[in-house]
Short mmCIF file of C-alpha atoms in Angstrom, two decimals:
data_model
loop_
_atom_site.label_atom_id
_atom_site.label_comp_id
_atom_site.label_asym_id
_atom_site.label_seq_id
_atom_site.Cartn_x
_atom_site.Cartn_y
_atom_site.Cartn_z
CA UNK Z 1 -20.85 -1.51 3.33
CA UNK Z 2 -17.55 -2.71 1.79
CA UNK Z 3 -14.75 -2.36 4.77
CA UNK Z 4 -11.55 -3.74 6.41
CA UNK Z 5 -11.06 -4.12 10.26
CA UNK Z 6 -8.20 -4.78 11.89
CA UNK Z 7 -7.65 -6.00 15.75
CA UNK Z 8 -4.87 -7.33 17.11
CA UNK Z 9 -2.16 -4.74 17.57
CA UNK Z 10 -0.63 -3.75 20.89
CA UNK Z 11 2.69 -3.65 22.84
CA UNK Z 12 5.23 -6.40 22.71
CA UNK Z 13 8.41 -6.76 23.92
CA UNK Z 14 11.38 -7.75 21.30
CA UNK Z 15 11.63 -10.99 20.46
CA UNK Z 16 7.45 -11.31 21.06
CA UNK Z 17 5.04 -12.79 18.78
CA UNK Z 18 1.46 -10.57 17.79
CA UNK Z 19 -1.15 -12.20 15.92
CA UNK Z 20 -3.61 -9.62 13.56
CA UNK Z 21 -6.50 -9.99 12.34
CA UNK Z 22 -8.74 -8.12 9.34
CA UNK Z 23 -12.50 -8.73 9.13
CA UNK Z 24 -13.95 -8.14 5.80
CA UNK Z 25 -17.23 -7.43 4.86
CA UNK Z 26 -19.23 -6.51 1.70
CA UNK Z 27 -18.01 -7.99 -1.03
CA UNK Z 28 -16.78 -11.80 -1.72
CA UNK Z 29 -13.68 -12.07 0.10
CA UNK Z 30 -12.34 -15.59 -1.41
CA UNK Z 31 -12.09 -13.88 -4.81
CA UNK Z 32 -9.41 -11.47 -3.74
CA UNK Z 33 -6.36 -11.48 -2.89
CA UNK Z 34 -5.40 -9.64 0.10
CA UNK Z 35 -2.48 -7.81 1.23
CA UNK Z 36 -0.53 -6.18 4.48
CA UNK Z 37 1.05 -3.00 4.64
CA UNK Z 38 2.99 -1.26 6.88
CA UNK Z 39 3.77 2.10 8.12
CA UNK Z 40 6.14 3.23 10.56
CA UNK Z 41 5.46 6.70 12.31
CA UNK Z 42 6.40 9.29 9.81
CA UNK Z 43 7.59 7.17 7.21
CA UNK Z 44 6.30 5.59 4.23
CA UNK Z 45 4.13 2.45 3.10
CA UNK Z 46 5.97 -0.35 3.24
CA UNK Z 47 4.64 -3.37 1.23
CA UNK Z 48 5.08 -6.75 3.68
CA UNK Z 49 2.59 -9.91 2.48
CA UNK Z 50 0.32 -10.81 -0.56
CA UNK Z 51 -1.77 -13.85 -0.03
CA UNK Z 52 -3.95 -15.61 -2.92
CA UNK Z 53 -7.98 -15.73 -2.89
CA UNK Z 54 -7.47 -19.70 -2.34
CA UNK Z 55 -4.69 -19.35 0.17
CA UNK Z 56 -2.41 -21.54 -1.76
CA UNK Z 57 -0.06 -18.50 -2.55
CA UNK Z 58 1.57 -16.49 0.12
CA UNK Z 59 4.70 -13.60 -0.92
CA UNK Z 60 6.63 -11.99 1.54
CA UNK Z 61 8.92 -8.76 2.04
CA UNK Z 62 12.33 -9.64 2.91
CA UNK Z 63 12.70 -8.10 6.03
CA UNK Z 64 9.94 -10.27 7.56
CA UNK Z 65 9.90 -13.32 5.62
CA UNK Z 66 10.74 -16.29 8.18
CA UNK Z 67 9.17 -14.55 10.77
CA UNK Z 68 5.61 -13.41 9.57
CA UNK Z 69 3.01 -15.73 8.18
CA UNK Z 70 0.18 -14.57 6.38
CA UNK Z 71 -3.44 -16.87 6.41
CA UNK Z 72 -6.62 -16.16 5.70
CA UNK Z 73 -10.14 -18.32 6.92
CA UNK Z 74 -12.47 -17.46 4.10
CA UNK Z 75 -15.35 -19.20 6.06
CA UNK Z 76 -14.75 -16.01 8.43
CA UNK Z 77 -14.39 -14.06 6.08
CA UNK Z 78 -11.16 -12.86 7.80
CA UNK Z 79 -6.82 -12.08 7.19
CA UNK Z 80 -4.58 -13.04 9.83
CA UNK Z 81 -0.60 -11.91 10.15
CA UNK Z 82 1.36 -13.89 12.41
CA UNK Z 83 4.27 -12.00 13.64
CA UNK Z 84 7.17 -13.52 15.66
CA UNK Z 85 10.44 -12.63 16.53
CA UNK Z 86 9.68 -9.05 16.47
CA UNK Z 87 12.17 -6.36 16.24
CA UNK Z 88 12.26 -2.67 17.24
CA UNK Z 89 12.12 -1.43 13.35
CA UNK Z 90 8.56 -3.73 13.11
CA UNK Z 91 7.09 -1.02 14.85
CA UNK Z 92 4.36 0.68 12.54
CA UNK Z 93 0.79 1.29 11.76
CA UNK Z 94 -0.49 -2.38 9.91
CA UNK Z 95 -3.42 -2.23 7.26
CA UNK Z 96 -4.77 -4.78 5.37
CA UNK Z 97 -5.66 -4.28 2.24
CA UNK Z 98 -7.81 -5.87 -0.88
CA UNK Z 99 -5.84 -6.59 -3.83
CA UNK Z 100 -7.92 -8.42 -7.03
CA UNK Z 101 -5.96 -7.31 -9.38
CA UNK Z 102 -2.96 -5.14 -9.90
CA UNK Z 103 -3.23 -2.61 -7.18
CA UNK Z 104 -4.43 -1.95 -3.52
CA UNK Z 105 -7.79 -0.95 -4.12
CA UNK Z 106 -9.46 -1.15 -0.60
CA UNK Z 107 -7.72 -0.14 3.20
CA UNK Z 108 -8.71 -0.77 6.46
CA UNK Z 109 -7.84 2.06 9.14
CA UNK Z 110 -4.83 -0.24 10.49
CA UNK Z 111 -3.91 -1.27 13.63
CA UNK Z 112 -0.68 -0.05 15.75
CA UNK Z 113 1.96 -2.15 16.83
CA UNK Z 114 4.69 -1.41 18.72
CA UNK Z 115 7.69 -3.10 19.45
CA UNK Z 116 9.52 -2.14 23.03
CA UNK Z 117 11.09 -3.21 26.09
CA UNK X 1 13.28 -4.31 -2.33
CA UNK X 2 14.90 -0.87 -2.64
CA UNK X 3 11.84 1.24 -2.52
CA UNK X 4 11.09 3.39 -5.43
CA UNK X 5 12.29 6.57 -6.01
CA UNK X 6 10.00 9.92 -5.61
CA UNK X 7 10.63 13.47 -4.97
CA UNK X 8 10.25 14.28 -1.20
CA UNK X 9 7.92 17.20 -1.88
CA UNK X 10 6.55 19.04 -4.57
CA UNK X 11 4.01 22.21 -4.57
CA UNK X 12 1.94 24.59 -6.52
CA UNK X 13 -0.66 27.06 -6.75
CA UNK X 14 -5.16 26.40 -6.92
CA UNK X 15 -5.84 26.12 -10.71
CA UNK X 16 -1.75 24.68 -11.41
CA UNK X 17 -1.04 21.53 -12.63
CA UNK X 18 1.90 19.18 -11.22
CA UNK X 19 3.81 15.86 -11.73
CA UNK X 20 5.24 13.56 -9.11
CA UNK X 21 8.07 11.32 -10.75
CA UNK X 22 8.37 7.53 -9.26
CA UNK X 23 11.41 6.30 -10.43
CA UNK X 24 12.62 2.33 -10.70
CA UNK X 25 14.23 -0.07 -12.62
CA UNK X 26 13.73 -2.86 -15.44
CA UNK X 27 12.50 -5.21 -12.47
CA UNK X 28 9.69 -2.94 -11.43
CA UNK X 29 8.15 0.08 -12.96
CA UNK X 30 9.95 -0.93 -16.39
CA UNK X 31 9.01 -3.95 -16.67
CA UNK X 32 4.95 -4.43 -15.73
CA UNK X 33 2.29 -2.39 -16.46
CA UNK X 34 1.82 -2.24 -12.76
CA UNK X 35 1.88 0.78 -11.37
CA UNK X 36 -0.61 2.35 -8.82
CA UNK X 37 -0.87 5.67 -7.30
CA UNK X 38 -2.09 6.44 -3.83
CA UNK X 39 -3.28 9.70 -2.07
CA UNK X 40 -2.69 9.65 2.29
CA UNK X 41 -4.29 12.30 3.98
CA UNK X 42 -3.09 13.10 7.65
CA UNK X 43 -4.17 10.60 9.95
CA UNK X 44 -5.98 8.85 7.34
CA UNK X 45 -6.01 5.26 5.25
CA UNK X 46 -3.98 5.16 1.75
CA UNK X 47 -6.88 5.50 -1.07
CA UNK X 48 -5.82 4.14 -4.36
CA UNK X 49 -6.29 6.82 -7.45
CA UNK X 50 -4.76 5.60 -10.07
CA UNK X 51 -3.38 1.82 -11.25
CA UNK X 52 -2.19 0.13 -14.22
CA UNK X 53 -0.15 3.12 -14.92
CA UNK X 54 -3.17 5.43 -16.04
CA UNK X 55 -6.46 4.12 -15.07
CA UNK X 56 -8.96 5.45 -12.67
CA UNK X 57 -10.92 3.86 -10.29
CA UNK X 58 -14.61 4.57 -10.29
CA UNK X 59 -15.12 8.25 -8.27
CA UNK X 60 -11.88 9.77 -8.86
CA UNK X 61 -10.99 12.57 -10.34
CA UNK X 62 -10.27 12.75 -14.26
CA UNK X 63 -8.01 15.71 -12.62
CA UNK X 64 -5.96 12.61 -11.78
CA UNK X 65 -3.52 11.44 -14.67
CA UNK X 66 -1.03 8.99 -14.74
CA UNK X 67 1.74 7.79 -17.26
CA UNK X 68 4.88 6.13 -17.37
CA UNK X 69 8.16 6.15 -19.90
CA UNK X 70 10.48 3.33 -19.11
CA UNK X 71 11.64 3.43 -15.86
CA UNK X 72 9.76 6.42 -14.47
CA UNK X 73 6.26 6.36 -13.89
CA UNK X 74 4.65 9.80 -13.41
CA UNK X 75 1.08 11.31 -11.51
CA UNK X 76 -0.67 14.52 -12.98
CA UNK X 77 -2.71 16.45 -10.90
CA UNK X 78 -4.48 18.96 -13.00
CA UNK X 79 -6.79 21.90 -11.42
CA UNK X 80 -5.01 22.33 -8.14
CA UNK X 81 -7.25 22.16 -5.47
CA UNK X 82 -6.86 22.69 -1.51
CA UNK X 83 -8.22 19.11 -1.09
CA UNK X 84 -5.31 17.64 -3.05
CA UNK X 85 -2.95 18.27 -0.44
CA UNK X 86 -2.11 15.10 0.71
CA UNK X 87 1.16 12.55 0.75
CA UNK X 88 0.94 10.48 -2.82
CA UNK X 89 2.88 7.09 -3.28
CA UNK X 90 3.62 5.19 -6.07
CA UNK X 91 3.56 1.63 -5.95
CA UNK X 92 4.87 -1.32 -8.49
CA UNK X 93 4.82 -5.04 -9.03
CA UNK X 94 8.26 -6.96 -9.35
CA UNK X 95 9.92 -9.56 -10.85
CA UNK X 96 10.33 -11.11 -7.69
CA UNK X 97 6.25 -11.03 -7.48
CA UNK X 98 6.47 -9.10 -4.24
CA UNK X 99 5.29 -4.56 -4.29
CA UNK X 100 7.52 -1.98 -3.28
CA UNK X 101 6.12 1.43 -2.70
CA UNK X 102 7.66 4.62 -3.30
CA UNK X 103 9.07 7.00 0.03
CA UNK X 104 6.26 9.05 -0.95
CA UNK X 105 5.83 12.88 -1.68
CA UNK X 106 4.47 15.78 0.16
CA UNK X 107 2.09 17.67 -1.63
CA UNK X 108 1.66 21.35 -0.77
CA UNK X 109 -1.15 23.60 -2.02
CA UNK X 110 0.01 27.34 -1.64
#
């Protein structure tokens, strides 16, 4: 079956660091690119990190770039966001999504994150 | 990254048809051939429906339609059906190779 998990979220103070993870499975995962998404509670999608099938090419959204890092293990099969310094307005529901071409074509259920004192 | 621009909610009858504008400038939706379309269900995943502009993945709908005329990218939805209610979002690549999404629009069957 082709799918995307994601692990990882949780509650973290401001100024904490959350790493997520998205396990793929049925279908060859270094050809794609791969994406993360956000969604706070009942807002929109908010586009936050593109990474390359090789890894070699990573894109952020402005209002995380310097603090997230995107990776990906393709031995694992397996998308990682590294989130530090994390604000209040980071709070949101996080999917990962396959991207081979010009659009999001594939979604994991997400994971939540929430960012509180 | 000023997301792009869609109506907050739209509605019609079974059997109607409706459009949902997504609205953007020369360094998104005007200038790539890059634009996807995305039906949310409550509680539920994103599920792509349309991209580049007017094609359709395998399994959806031809009752889904999509189109664009310069800066304003549109989504059809022929055939009204209860099922189609659902939040829809527009998406488009830019020239600074990053996505914005539209705020996304409420659709209400009535």
């Amino acid at each position: 079956e082709v799918q995307l998990v994601e692990s990882g979220g949780g509650l973290v103070q401001p100024g904490g660091s959350l790493r997520l993870s998205c396990a793929a499975s049925g279908f060859s995962f270094s050809n794609d690119a791969m994406s993360w998404v956000r969604q706070a509670p009942g807002k929109g999608l908010e586009w936050v990190s593109n990474i390359s099938g090789g890894g070699g090419s990573t894109y952020y959204a402005d209002s995380v770039r310097g603090r997230f890092t995107i990776s990906r293990d393709n031995s694992k099969s397996t998308l990682y966001l590294q989130m530090n310094s994390l604000r209040a307005e980071d709070t949101a529901l996080y999917y990962c999504a396959k991207k081979p071409s010009d659009a999001f074509d594939l979604w994991g259920q997400g994971t939540m994150v929430t960012v509180s004192s | 990254q000023s997301a792009l621009t869609q109506p907050a909610s739209v509605s019609g009858s079974p059997g109607q048809s409706i459009t949902i504008s997504c609205t953007g400038t020369s360094r998104d939706v005007g200038g790539y051939d890059f634009v996807s379309w995305y039906q949310q269900h409550p509680g539920k995943a994103p599920k792509l429906i349309i991209y580049d502009v007017s094609d359709r993945p395998s399994g959806v709908s031809y009752r889904f339609s999509g189109s664009k005329s310069d800066n304003t990218a549109s989504l059809t939805i022929s055939g009204l059906q209860a099922e189609d209610e659902a939040d829809y979002y527009c998406s488009s690549y830019t020239r600074s190779s990053t996505w914005v999404f539209g705020g996304g629009t409420k659709l209400t069957v009535l």
